[in-house]
PDB file of C-alpha atoms in Angstrom:
ATOM      1  CA  UNK A   1     101.863  87.035  54.639  1.00  0.00           C
ATOM      2  CA  UNK A   2      99.082  85.029  56.309  1.00  0.00           C
ATOM      3  CA  UNK A   3      97.609  83.917  52.985  1.00  0.00           C
ATOM      4  CA  UNK A   4     100.982  82.934  51.556  1.00  0.00           C
ATOM      5  CA  UNK A   5     101.885  81.180  54.809  1.00  0.00           C
ATOM      6  CA  UNK A   6      98.820  78.958  54.498  1.00  0.00           C
ATOM      7  CA  UNK A   7     100.302  77.545  51.311  1.00  0.00           C
ATOM      8  CA  UNK A   8     103.651  76.707  52.895  1.00  0.00           C
ATOM      9  CA  UNK A   9     104.805  74.120  55.401  1.00  0.00           C
ATOM     10  CA  UNK A  10     106.788  75.135  58.476  1.00  0.00           C
ATOM     11  CA  UNK A  11     109.846  73.568  56.807  1.00  0.00           C
ATOM     12  CA  UNK A  12     109.708  75.914  53.813  1.00  0.00           C
ATOM     13  CA  UNK A  13     112.646  78.344  53.662  1.00  0.00           C
ATOM     14  CA  UNK A  14     110.264  81.344  53.486  1.00  0.00           C
ATOM     15  CA  UNK A  15     107.991  80.248  56.337  1.00  0.00           C
ATOM     16  CA  UNK A  16     110.043  81.894  59.118  1.00  0.00           C
ATOM     17  CA  UNK A  17     110.281  85.160  57.201  1.00  0.00           C
ATOM     18  CA  UNK A  18     106.517  85.243  56.673  1.00  0.00           C
ATOM     19  CA  UNK A  19     105.851  84.539  60.375  1.00  0.00           C
ATOM     20  CA  UNK A  20     108.283  87.321  61.249  1.00  0.00           C
ATOM     21  CA  UNK A  21     106.335  89.756  59.037  1.00  0.00           C
ATOM     22  CA  UNK A  22     103.066  88.632  60.605  1.00  0.00           C
ATOM     23  CA  UNK A  23     104.342  88.975  64.181  1.00  0.00           C
ATOM     24  CA  UNK A  24     105.934  92.374  63.608  1.00  0.00           C
ATOM     25  CA  UNK A  25     102.798  93.669  61.882  1.00  0.00           C
ATOM     26  CA  UNK A  26     100.811  92.657  64.962  1.00  0.00           C
ATOM     27  CA  UNK A  27     103.331  94.419  67.189  1.00  0.00           C
ATOM     28  CA  UNK A  28     103.110  97.594  65.089  1.00  0.00           C
ATOM     29  CA  UNK A  29      99.330  97.481  65.335  1.00  0.00           C
ATOM     30  CA  UNK A  30      99.622  97.306  69.119  1.00  0.00           C
ATOM     31  CA  UNK A  31     102.013 100.268  69.218  1.00  0.00           C
ATOM     32  CA  UNK A  32      99.720 102.334  66.987  1.00  0.00           C
ATOM     33  CA  UNK A  33      96.764 101.460  69.206  1.00  0.00           C
ATOM     34  CA  UNK A  34      98.692 102.640  72.272  1.00  0.00           C
ATOM     35  CA  UNK A  35      99.782 105.817  70.518  1.00  0.00           C
ATOM     36  CA  UNK A  36      96.178 106.634  69.596  1.00  0.00           C
ATOM     37  CA  UNK A  37      95.115 106.071  73.179  1.00  0.00           C
ATOM     38  CA  UNK A  38      98.040 108.171  74.402  1.00  0.00           C
ATOM     39  CA  UNK A  39      96.882 111.008  72.160  1.00  0.00           C
ATOM     40  CA  UNK A  40      93.456 110.669  73.816  1.00  0.00           C
ATOM     41  CA  UNK A  41      91.628 110.531  70.511  1.00  0.00           C
ATOM     42  CA  UNK A  42      88.685 108.762  72.139  1.00  0.00           C
ATOM     43  CA  UNK A  43      86.567 111.125  74.232  1.00  0.00           C
ATOM     44  CA  UNK A  44      85.734 109.683  77.679  1.00  0.00           C
ATOM     45  CA  UNK A  45      82.125 108.809  78.445  1.00  0.00           C
ATOM     46  CA  UNK A  46      81.556 109.423  82.153  1.00  0.00           C
ATOM     47  CA  UNK A  47      78.777 107.834  84.194  1.00  0.00           C
ATOM     48  CA  UNK A  48      78.195 106.542  87.701  1.00  0.00           C
ATOM     49  CA  UNK A  49      80.268 103.357  88.082  1.00  0.00           C
ATOM     50  CA  UNK A  50      81.283 100.804  90.691  1.00  0.00           C
ATOM     51  CA  UNK A  51      85.045 100.177  90.942  1.00  0.00           C
ATOM     52  CA  UNK A  52      84.577  96.582  92.130  1.00  0.00           C
ATOM     53  CA  UNK A  53      82.561  95.795  89.007  1.00  0.00           C
ATOM     54  CA  UNK A  54      85.225  97.317  86.745  1.00  0.00           C
ATOM     55  CA  UNK A  55      87.953  95.207  88.359  1.00  0.00           C
ATOM     56  CA  UNK A  56      85.815  92.056  88.061  1.00  0.00           C
ATOM     57  CA  UNK A  57      85.256  92.780  84.366  1.00  0.00           C
ATOM     58  CA  UNK A  58      88.998  93.270  83.834  1.00  0.00           C
ATOM     59  CA  UNK A  59      89.818  89.986  85.570  1.00  0.00           C
ATOM     60  CA  UNK A  60      87.265  88.054  83.496  1.00  0.00           C
ATOM     61  CA  UNK A  61      88.940  89.269  80.309  1.00  0.00           C
ATOM     62  CA  UNK A  62      92.369  87.998  81.338  1.00  0.00           C
ATOM     63  CA  UNK A  63      91.430  85.097  83.645  1.00  0.00           C
ATOM     64  CA  UNK A  64      92.691  82.373  81.303  1.00  0.00           C
ATOM     65  CA  UNK A  65      96.101  84.042  80.939  1.00  0.00           C
ATOM     66  CA  UNK A  66      96.413  84.191  84.729  1.00  0.00           C
ATOM     67  CA  UNK A  67      95.379  80.555  85.103  1.00  0.00           C
ATOM     68  CA  UNK A  68      97.887  79.151  82.630  1.00  0.00           C
ATOM     69  CA  UNK A  69     100.704  81.180  84.202  1.00  0.00           C
ATOM     70  CA  UNK A  70      99.829  79.789  87.651  1.00  0.00           C
ATOM     71  CA  UNK A  71      98.823  83.142  89.147  1.00  0.00           C
ATOM     72  CA  UNK A  72      96.140  83.163  91.817  1.00  0.00           C
ATOM     73  CA  UNK A  73      93.923  86.202  92.354  1.00  0.00           C
ATOM     74  CA  UNK A  74      93.035  87.510  95.807  1.00  0.00           C
ATOM     75  CA  UNK A  75      90.117  89.939  96.029  1.00  0.00           C
ATOM     76  CA  UNK A  76      89.545  91.987  99.158  1.00  0.00           C
ATOM     77  CA  UNK A  77      86.654  94.182  98.054  1.00  0.00           C
ATOM     78  CA  UNK A  78      84.698  96.500 100.330  1.00  0.00           C
ATOM     79  CA  UNK A  79      81.135  95.219  99.906  1.00  0.00           C
ATOM     80  CA  UNK A  80      79.531  98.648 100.290  1.00  0.00           C
ATOM     81  CA  UNK A  81      82.030 100.583  98.159  1.00  0.00           C
ATOM     82  CA  UNK A  82      80.671 104.036  97.132  1.00  0.00           C
ATOM     83  CA  UNK A  83      80.180 104.928  93.482  1.00  0.00           C
ATOM     84  CA  UNK A  84      82.562 107.078  91.499  1.00  0.00           C
ATOM     85  CA  UNK A  85      81.986 109.140  88.366  1.00  0.00           C
ATOM     86  CA  UNK A  86      84.080 107.787  85.538  1.00  0.00           C
ATOM     87  CA  UNK A  87      84.501 106.073  82.194  1.00  0.00           C
ATOM     88  CA  UNK A  88      84.035 102.306  82.681  1.00  0.00           C
ATOM     89  CA  UNK A  89      86.071 101.343  79.599  1.00  0.00           C
ATOM     90  CA  UNK A  90      88.978 103.662  80.325  1.00  0.00           C
ATOM     91  CA  UNK A  91      89.261 102.525  83.942  1.00  0.00           C
ATOM     92  CA  UNK A  92      89.027  98.926  82.747  1.00  0.00           C
ATOM     93  CA  UNK A  93      91.987  99.698  80.480  1.00  0.00           C
ATOM     94  CA  UNK A  94      93.957 100.919  83.517  1.00  0.00           C
ATOM     95  CA  UNK A  95      93.302  97.720  85.471  1.00  0.00           C
ATOM     96  CA  UNK A  96      93.990  95.503  82.456  1.00  0.00           C
ATOM     97  CA  UNK A  97      97.341  97.228  82.043  1.00  0.00           C
ATOM     98  CA  UNK A  98      98.235  96.751  85.716  1.00  0.00           C
ATOM     99  CA  UNK A  99      97.158  93.097  85.577  1.00  0.00           C
ATOM    100  CA  UNK A 100      99.186  92.474  82.418  1.00  0.00           C
ATOM    101  CA  UNK A 101     102.298  94.102  83.887  1.00  0.00           C
ATOM    102  CA  UNK A 102     101.919  92.053  87.064  1.00  0.00           C
ATOM    103  CA  UNK A 103     101.414  88.868  85.044  1.00  0.00           C
ATOM    104  CA  UNK A 104     104.565  89.511  83.012  1.00  0.00           C
ATOM    105  CA  UNK A 105     106.557  90.162  86.183  1.00  0.00           C
ATOM    106  CA  UNK A 106     105.254  87.101  88.033  1.00  0.00           C
ATOM    107  CA  UNK A 107     105.524  84.836  85.014  1.00  0.00           C
ATOM    108  CA  UNK A 108     109.290  85.022  85.384  1.00  0.00           C
ATOM    109  CA  UNK A 109     108.886  83.851  88.987  1.00  0.00           C
ATOM    110  CA  UNK A 110     106.686  80.916  88.001  1.00  0.00           C
ATOM    111  CA  UNK A 111     103.403  82.242  89.387  1.00  0.00           C
ATOM    112  CA  UNK A 112     102.403  83.479  92.852  1.00  0.00           C
ATOM    113  CA  UNK A 113      99.589  85.933  93.635  1.00  0.00           C
ATOM    114  CA  UNK A 114      97.908  89.093  92.412  1.00  0.00           C
ATOM    115  CA  UNK A 115      95.844  90.957  95.020  1.00  0.00           C
ATOM    116  CA  UNK A 116      93.157  93.612  94.676  1.00  0.00           C
ATOM    117  CA  UNK A 117      91.936  95.593  97.658  1.00  0.00           C
ATOM    118  CA  UNK A 118      89.250  98.296  97.627  1.00  0.00           C
ATOM    119  CA  UNK A 119      88.229 100.526 100.523  1.00  0.00           C
ATOM    120  CA  UNK A 120      87.217 104.076 101.376  1.00  0.00           C
ATOM    121  CA  UNK A 121      89.694 106.727 102.520  1.00  0.00           C
ATOM    122  CA  UNK A 122      89.548 107.876 106.128  1.00  0.00           C
ATOM    123  CA  UNK A 123      88.009 111.209 105.137  1.00  0.00           C
ATOM    124  CA  UNK A 124      85.288 109.424 103.083  1.00  0.00           C
ATOM    125  CA  UNK A 125      86.242 111.401  99.977  1.00  0.00           C
ATOM    126  CA  UNK A 126      87.964 108.750  97.858  1.00  0.00           C
ATOM    127  CA  UNK A 127      87.693 105.140  96.816  1.00  0.00           C
ATOM    128  CA  UNK A 128      91.128 103.546  97.120  1.00  0.00           C
ATOM    129  CA  UNK A 129      92.273 100.581  95.026  1.00  0.00           C
ATOM    130  CA  UNK A 130      95.492  98.735  95.804  1.00  0.00           C
ATOM    131  CA  UNK A 131      96.877  96.336  93.197  1.00  0.00           C
ATOM    132  CA  UNK A 132      99.818  94.290  94.444  1.00  0.00           C
ATOM    133  CA  UNK A 133     101.813  91.402  93.027  1.00  0.00           C
ATOM    134  CA  UNK A 134     104.558  89.043  94.119  1.00  0.00           C
ATOM    135  CA  UNK A 135     106.673  89.581  91.014  1.00  0.00           C
ATOM    136  CA  UNK A 136     110.320  90.443  90.621  1.00  0.00           C
ATOM    137  CA  UNK A 137     109.812  94.064  91.674  1.00  0.00           C
ATOM    138  CA  UNK A 138     111.201  97.317  90.277  1.00  0.00           C
ATOM    139  CA  UNK A 139     114.549  98.899  91.045  1.00  0.00           C
ATOM    140  CA  UNK A 140     114.263 102.050  93.155  1.00  0.00           C
ATOM    141  CA  UNK A 141     116.076 104.132  90.522  1.00  0.00           C
ATOM    142  CA  UNK A 142     113.251 103.402  88.055  1.00  0.00           C
ATOM    143  CA  UNK A 143     110.264 104.243  90.278  1.00  0.00           C
ATOM    144  CA  UNK A 144     110.214 107.960  89.409  1.00  0.00           C
ATOM    145  CA  UNK A 145     110.192 107.096  85.696  1.00  0.00           C
ATOM    146  CA  UNK A 146     107.441 104.480  85.681  1.00  0.00           C
ATOM    147  CA  UNK A 147     104.734 106.816  84.341  1.00  0.00           C
ATOM    148  CA  UNK A 148     106.935 108.524  81.734  1.00  0.00           C
ATOM    149  CA  UNK A 149     105.966 107.942  78.088  1.00  0.00           C
ATOM    150  CA  UNK A 150     107.996 105.207  76.359  1.00  0.00           C
ATOM    151  CA  UNK A 151     109.785 104.155  79.557  1.00  0.00           C
ATOM    152  CA  UNK A 152     109.782 100.398  80.108  1.00  0.00           C
ATOM    153  CA  UNK A 153     111.799  97.886  82.094  1.00  0.00           C
ATOM    154  CA  UNK A 154     110.659  95.049  79.827  1.00  0.00           C
ATOM    155  CA  UNK A 155     112.885  93.362  77.274  1.00  0.00           C
ATOM    156  CA  UNK A 156     113.104  94.841  73.778  1.00  0.00           C
ATOM    157  CA  UNK A 157     109.970  93.909  71.848  1.00  0.00           C
ATOM    158  CA  UNK A 158     107.992  93.054  74.982  1.00  0.00           C
ATOM    159  CA  UNK A 159     106.373  96.432  75.677  1.00  0.00           C
ATOM    160  CA  UNK A 160     105.717  99.847  74.154  1.00  0.00           C
ATOM    161  CA  UNK A 161     106.393 101.870  77.306  1.00  0.00           C
ATOM    162  CA  UNK A 162     103.023 103.587  76.957  1.00  0.00           C
ATOM    163  CA  UNK A 163     100.744 101.484  79.147  1.00  0.00           C
ATOM    164  CA  UNK A 164     101.473 103.180  82.460  1.00  0.00           C
ATOM    165  CA  UNK A 165     101.654 106.679  80.975  1.00  0.00           C
ATOM    166  CA  UNK A 166      98.223 106.133  79.408  1.00  0.00           C
ATOM    167  CA  UNK A 167      96.931 104.832  82.738  1.00  0.00           C
ATOM    168  CA  UNK A 168      98.359 107.878  84.512  1.00  0.00           C
ATOM    169  CA  UNK A 169      96.564 110.193  82.067  1.00  0.00           C
ATOM    170  CA  UNK A 170      93.280 108.339  82.517  1.00  0.00           C
ATOM    171  CA  UNK A 171      93.444 108.553  86.309  1.00  0.00           C
ATOM    172  CA  UNK A 172      94.304 112.256  86.110  1.00  0.00           C
ATOM    173  CA  UNK A 173      91.282 112.805  83.852  1.00  0.00           C
ATOM    174  CA  UNK A 174      89.208 111.216  86.629  1.00  0.00           C
ATOM    175  CA  UNK A 175      90.660 113.734  89.134  1.00  0.00           C
ATOM    176  CA  UNK A 176      92.444 110.888  90.865  1.00  0.00           C
ATOM    177  CA  UNK A 177      96.008 109.801  91.625  1.00  0.00           C
ATOM    178  CA  UNK A 178      98.088 106.693  90.944  1.00  0.00           C
ATOM    179  CA  UNK A 179     101.324 105.898  92.768  1.00  0.00           C
ATOM    180  CA  UNK A 180     103.683 102.928  92.905  1.00  0.00           C
ATOM    181  CA  UNK A 181     105.828 101.270  95.559  1.00  0.00           C
ATOM    182  CA  UNK A 182     108.177  98.401  94.856  1.00  0.00           C
ATOM    183  CA  UNK A 183     111.292  96.569  95.928  1.00  0.00           C
ATOM    184  CA  UNK A 184     113.367  94.098  93.955  1.00  0.00           C
ATOM    185  CA  UNK A 185     112.403  90.557  94.893  1.00  0.00           C
ATOM    186  CA  UNK A 186     109.431  91.694  96.983  1.00  0.00           C
ATOM    187  CA  UNK A 187     106.843  92.647  94.375  1.00  0.00           C
ATOM    188  CA  UNK A 188     105.049  95.839  93.390  1.00  0.00           C
ATOM    189  CA  UNK A 189     101.997  97.719  94.662  1.00  0.00           C
ATOM    190  CA  UNK A 190     100.016 100.388  92.790  1.00  0.00           C
ATOM    191  CA  UNK A 191      97.625 102.640  94.716  1.00  0.00           C
ATOM    192  CA  UNK A 192      94.807 104.412  92.893  1.00  0.00           C
ATOM    193  CA  UNK A 193      92.618 107.049  94.535  1.00  0.00           C
ATOM    194  CA  UNK A 194      89.382 108.147  92.847  1.00  0.00           C
ATOM    195  CA  UNK A 195      86.971 110.761  94.231  1.00  0.00           C
ATOM    196  CA  UNK A 196      83.574 109.537  95.406  1.00  0.00           C
ATOM    197  CA  UNK A 197      80.746 111.020  93.357  1.00  0.00           C
ATOM    198  CA  UNK A 198      77.985 113.178  94.761  1.00  0.00           C
ATOM    199  CA  UNK A 199      75.877 112.414  91.683  1.00  0.00           C
ATOM    200  CA  UNK A 200      72.255 111.848  92.774  1.00  0.00           C
ATOM    201  CA  UNK A 201      72.018 108.842  90.441  1.00  0.00           C
ATOM    202  CA  UNK A 202      74.565 106.969  92.581  1.00  0.00           C
ATOM    203  CA  UNK A 203      71.994 105.350  94.822  1.00  0.00           C
TER     204      UNK A 203
END
């Protein structure tokens, strides 16, 4: 469809049909990618990692999308955050998913702010990450379903409903927890707790 489309002008009667094929093929590829991740085909590779660095890496990857949608990022990172034992790429996937969901929600509002906060739990056993946005929020009746496979509040064609369920599975595999609080018109906040490692390499 791409090759044929290069030979046609956007006024050609077949141009729209070819673009439709191209767009839907891309969407199917995304769904298949999510399904493969949901099936956990890729084995995690755990090492000593810094949560602040993972969040920074995630933000770099999507910084341009946030800029053009007029979303500012607020970072309240604990400077001496302890290390955790985890898979850098999988945790990056979790944060990218949360950022993307927040972006989609705030885009409808015309911008606003996305905030990251990291700190240590009172018992010094967990690193806590709070990701909050000023988007449209989630109805209370949907909160218990947010991590269910294939559940989505997005419009048809806008999401696969697997992002949060994949994220939930990743956090569970890290012996952590992820919870959500939200109110319509007031935004959404995700809280992730990950156990601090006692690995001797975390120095």
